[in-house]
Amino acid sequence: RLWRGEEDFSFGEIASSLGGAVTVMGSGAYSTARAENPFGGIVPHWAVSVATAEVEVDRETGHVKLLKFGTVVDVGKAIIPISAKAQVEGGATMGLGNALFEECVYRDGQFLNGDDMQYRLPLMEDIPEWWETVMVENEDGPGPMGSKGMAQTSIVVVAPAIGNAIYDATGIRVKQLPITPERVLQAMGKV
């Protein structure tokens, strides 16, 4: 709900008052009130993750292929290890999309590529055969039996690992995500 003085409005009321003439966008934040977590402050969990990648870069097309990927994640306690591993690997796959494929294209505030044909998600063929996941169990998380959130931390480490692997392979840095073939070629000075 949105409040203005004593008046309050639902999202539906606000959206219908716009008459469909604009795209509604918003942002928000959440802070937990739990102050007794083991890390101090109001952070609900804190987990760390690292990743490494090996890539092949086609210097003619700018195409980046992930050849090998590994991640190490502090999961606190993996209560159901196979599920925890799937969470970590699912998060890393989301990170792969963020790193190489998923790009929102807007013009005049309109989302232009929001369909399956234009908004590229990772496919099974994008997942390398060599993928190693290591879960470190310190049992120091705020969840049951010392568990922590784990999938989220595996998302954010993928792009830096791939970016550094591209640098290692080519000597160039691509400083915008996703690292598309066009951006690789631009960084090489070919476009």
XYZ file of C-alpha atoms in Angstrom:
191
model
C 0.000 0.000 0.000
C 0.993 3.599 -0.535
C 0.157 6.224 2.026
C -0.266 9.957 1.456
C -1.072 11.613 4.752
C -4.146 9.837 6.094
C -5.101 8.405 2.691
C -3.907 4.987 1.541
C -4.051 3.315 -1.862
C -3.560 -0.239 -3.084
C -1.187 -1.028 -5.929
C -4.213 -1.857 -8.086
C -5.795 1.542 -7.418
C -2.588 3.319 -8.324
C -2.050 1.249 -11.476
C -5.621 1.737 -12.707
C -5.391 5.494 -12.127
C -2.523 5.602 -14.627
C -4.810 4.365 -17.400
C -2.206 2.019 -18.851
C -0.275 4.939 -20.338
C 2.975 4.293 -18.462
C 5.101 1.409 -17.269
C 5.046 1.118 -13.490
C 8.478 0.497 -11.998
C 9.564 0.505 -8.384
C 12.242 -0.448 -5.953
C 12.264 -1.355 -2.305
C 14.322 -2.589 0.580
C 13.935 -4.960 3.478
C 15.642 -4.867 6.853
C 15.128 -7.599 9.386
C 14.468 -6.632 12.967
C 16.446 -9.597 14.265
C 19.329 -7.980 16.156
C 20.565 -11.117 17.934
C 22.062 -12.852 14.896
C 25.568 -14.250 15.428
C 27.166 -11.741 13.076
C 25.906 -8.655 14.908
C 23.593 -5.992 13.574
C 20.487 -6.890 11.640
C 21.972 -9.043 8.847
C 19.838 -12.223 8.619
C 22.726 -14.336 7.295
C 26.211 -13.889 6.017
C 27.801 -16.421 3.730
C 30.849 -16.253 1.537
C 31.520 -17.818 -1.823
C 34.304 -17.861 -4.387
C 34.430 -19.097 -7.955
C 36.910 -19.895 -10.664
C 36.356 -20.236 -14.380
C 38.159 -21.218 -17.538
C 36.832 -19.822 -20.797
C 37.467 -19.949 -24.505
C 37.138 -16.636 -26.335
C 36.626 -16.527 -30.092
C 38.632 -13.460 -31.119
C 36.710 -13.137 -34.398
C 33.150 -13.266 -33.036
C 33.650 -12.305 -29.374
C 31.790 -15.436 -28.270
C 32.738 -16.641 -24.780
C 32.379 -20.338 -23.937
C 32.634 -21.473 -20.335
C 34.887 -24.548 -20.316
C 35.311 -25.172 -16.587
C 33.689 -23.742 -13.491
C 34.231 -24.285 -9.805
C 32.772 -22.715 -6.705
C 33.327 -22.998 -2.980
C 30.456 -21.840 -0.764
C 30.153 -21.482 3.003
C 26.732 -23.065 3.600
C 26.864 -23.128 7.393
C 25.288 -26.575 7.561
C 23.994 -28.519 4.558
C 20.943 -30.110 6.172
C 20.088 -32.025 2.991
C 23.401 -32.030 1.081
C 22.021 -32.929 -2.362
C 19.445 -30.123 -2.102
C 22.054 -27.684 -0.816
C 24.333 -28.527 -3.749
C 21.433 -28.040 -6.163
C 20.732 -24.631 -4.589
C 24.356 -23.580 -4.996
C 24.543 -24.818 -8.592
C 21.187 -23.270 -9.459
C 22.375 -19.941 -8.078
C 25.614 -20.199 -10.040
C 23.618 -20.943 -13.199
C 21.640 -17.756 -12.562
C 24.989 -15.999 -12.186
C 26.057 -17.432 -15.550
C 23.000 -15.816 -17.120
C 23.853 -12.522 -15.450
C 27.463 -12.778 -16.608
C 26.997 -13.711 -20.259
C 23.423 -13.552 -21.486
C 20.644 -11.789 -19.612
C 20.245 -8.202 -20.712
C 17.211 -5.980 -20.332
C 16.909 -3.645 -23.306
C 14.834 -0.506 -22.787
C 13.904 2.379 -25.059
C 11.861 5.293 -23.798
C 11.106 3.316 -20.639
C 9.732 0.343 -22.569
C 11.146 -3.150 -22.050
C 11.925 -4.351 -25.571
C 13.218 -7.898 -25.198
C 10.939 -9.510 -22.635
C 10.085 -12.639 -24.600
C 11.714 -16.063 -24.831
C 13.167 -15.371 -28.275
C 15.068 -12.234 -27.269
C 15.828 -12.534 -23.538
C 18.565 -15.158 -23.415
C 18.757 -17.455 -20.406
C 21.463 -20.077 -19.830
C 20.799 -23.360 -21.607
C 22.091 -26.815 -20.709
C 24.627 -26.466 -23.527
C 26.087 -23.444 -21.698
C 26.925 -25.526 -18.620
C 30.454 -26.923 -18.831
C 31.091 -30.632 -18.386
C 33.647 -29.809 -15.696
C 31.752 -28.168 -12.847
C 32.933 -28.558 -9.275
C 30.948 -27.459 -6.227
C 32.495 -27.536 -2.771
C 30.358 -26.774 0.271
C 32.152 -25.693 3.432
C 30.192 -26.488 6.593
C 31.165 -24.295 9.546
C 27.744 -24.737 11.217
C 27.838 -21.059 12.202
C 24.740 -19.724 10.446
C 21.623 -18.283 12.050
C 19.367 -20.988 10.563
C 18.501 -24.457 11.842
C 21.581 -26.462 12.877
C 23.791 -23.543 11.827
C 22.560 -23.396 8.221
C 22.784 -20.289 6.032
C 21.330 -18.997 2.811
C 23.581 -20.329 0.090
C 22.174 -19.960 -3.423
C 22.345 -16.158 -3.376
C 26.064 -16.091 -2.640
C 26.849 -18.355 -5.571
C 25.138 -15.957 -8.002
C 27.389 -12.943 -7.510
C 30.769 -14.673 -7.852
C 30.229 -16.007 -11.373
C 30.593 -12.767 -13.363
C 33.900 -11.764 -11.725
C 35.279 -15.273 -12.262
C 34.299 -15.249 -15.937
C 35.493 -11.664 -16.396
C 38.880 -12.542 -14.918
C 39.082 -15.676 -17.073
C 38.410 -13.536 -20.158
C 41.177 -11.180 -19.036
C 43.511 -14.131 -18.508
C 42.720 -15.463 -21.996
C 42.810 -12.163 -23.907
C 44.291 -9.383 -21.785
C 41.087 -7.333 -22.107
C 38.546 -6.283 -19.503
C 34.850 -6.049 -20.263
C 33.391 -3.688 -17.690
C 29.664 -4.092 -18.290
C 27.343 -7.037 -17.827
C 26.349 -9.137 -19.530
C 29.634 -9.857 -21.266
C 28.152 -10.167 -24.745
C 30.145 -10.922 -27.903
C 29.637 -7.289 -28.970
C 31.135 -6.012 -25.716
C 34.088 -8.388 -26.022
C 34.766 -7.118 -29.550
C 34.426 -3.506 -28.358
C 36.947 -4.141 -25.580
C 39.302 -5.644 -28.187
C 38.895 -2.515 -30.310
C 37.302 -4.430 -33.187
C 33.965 -2.597 -33.200
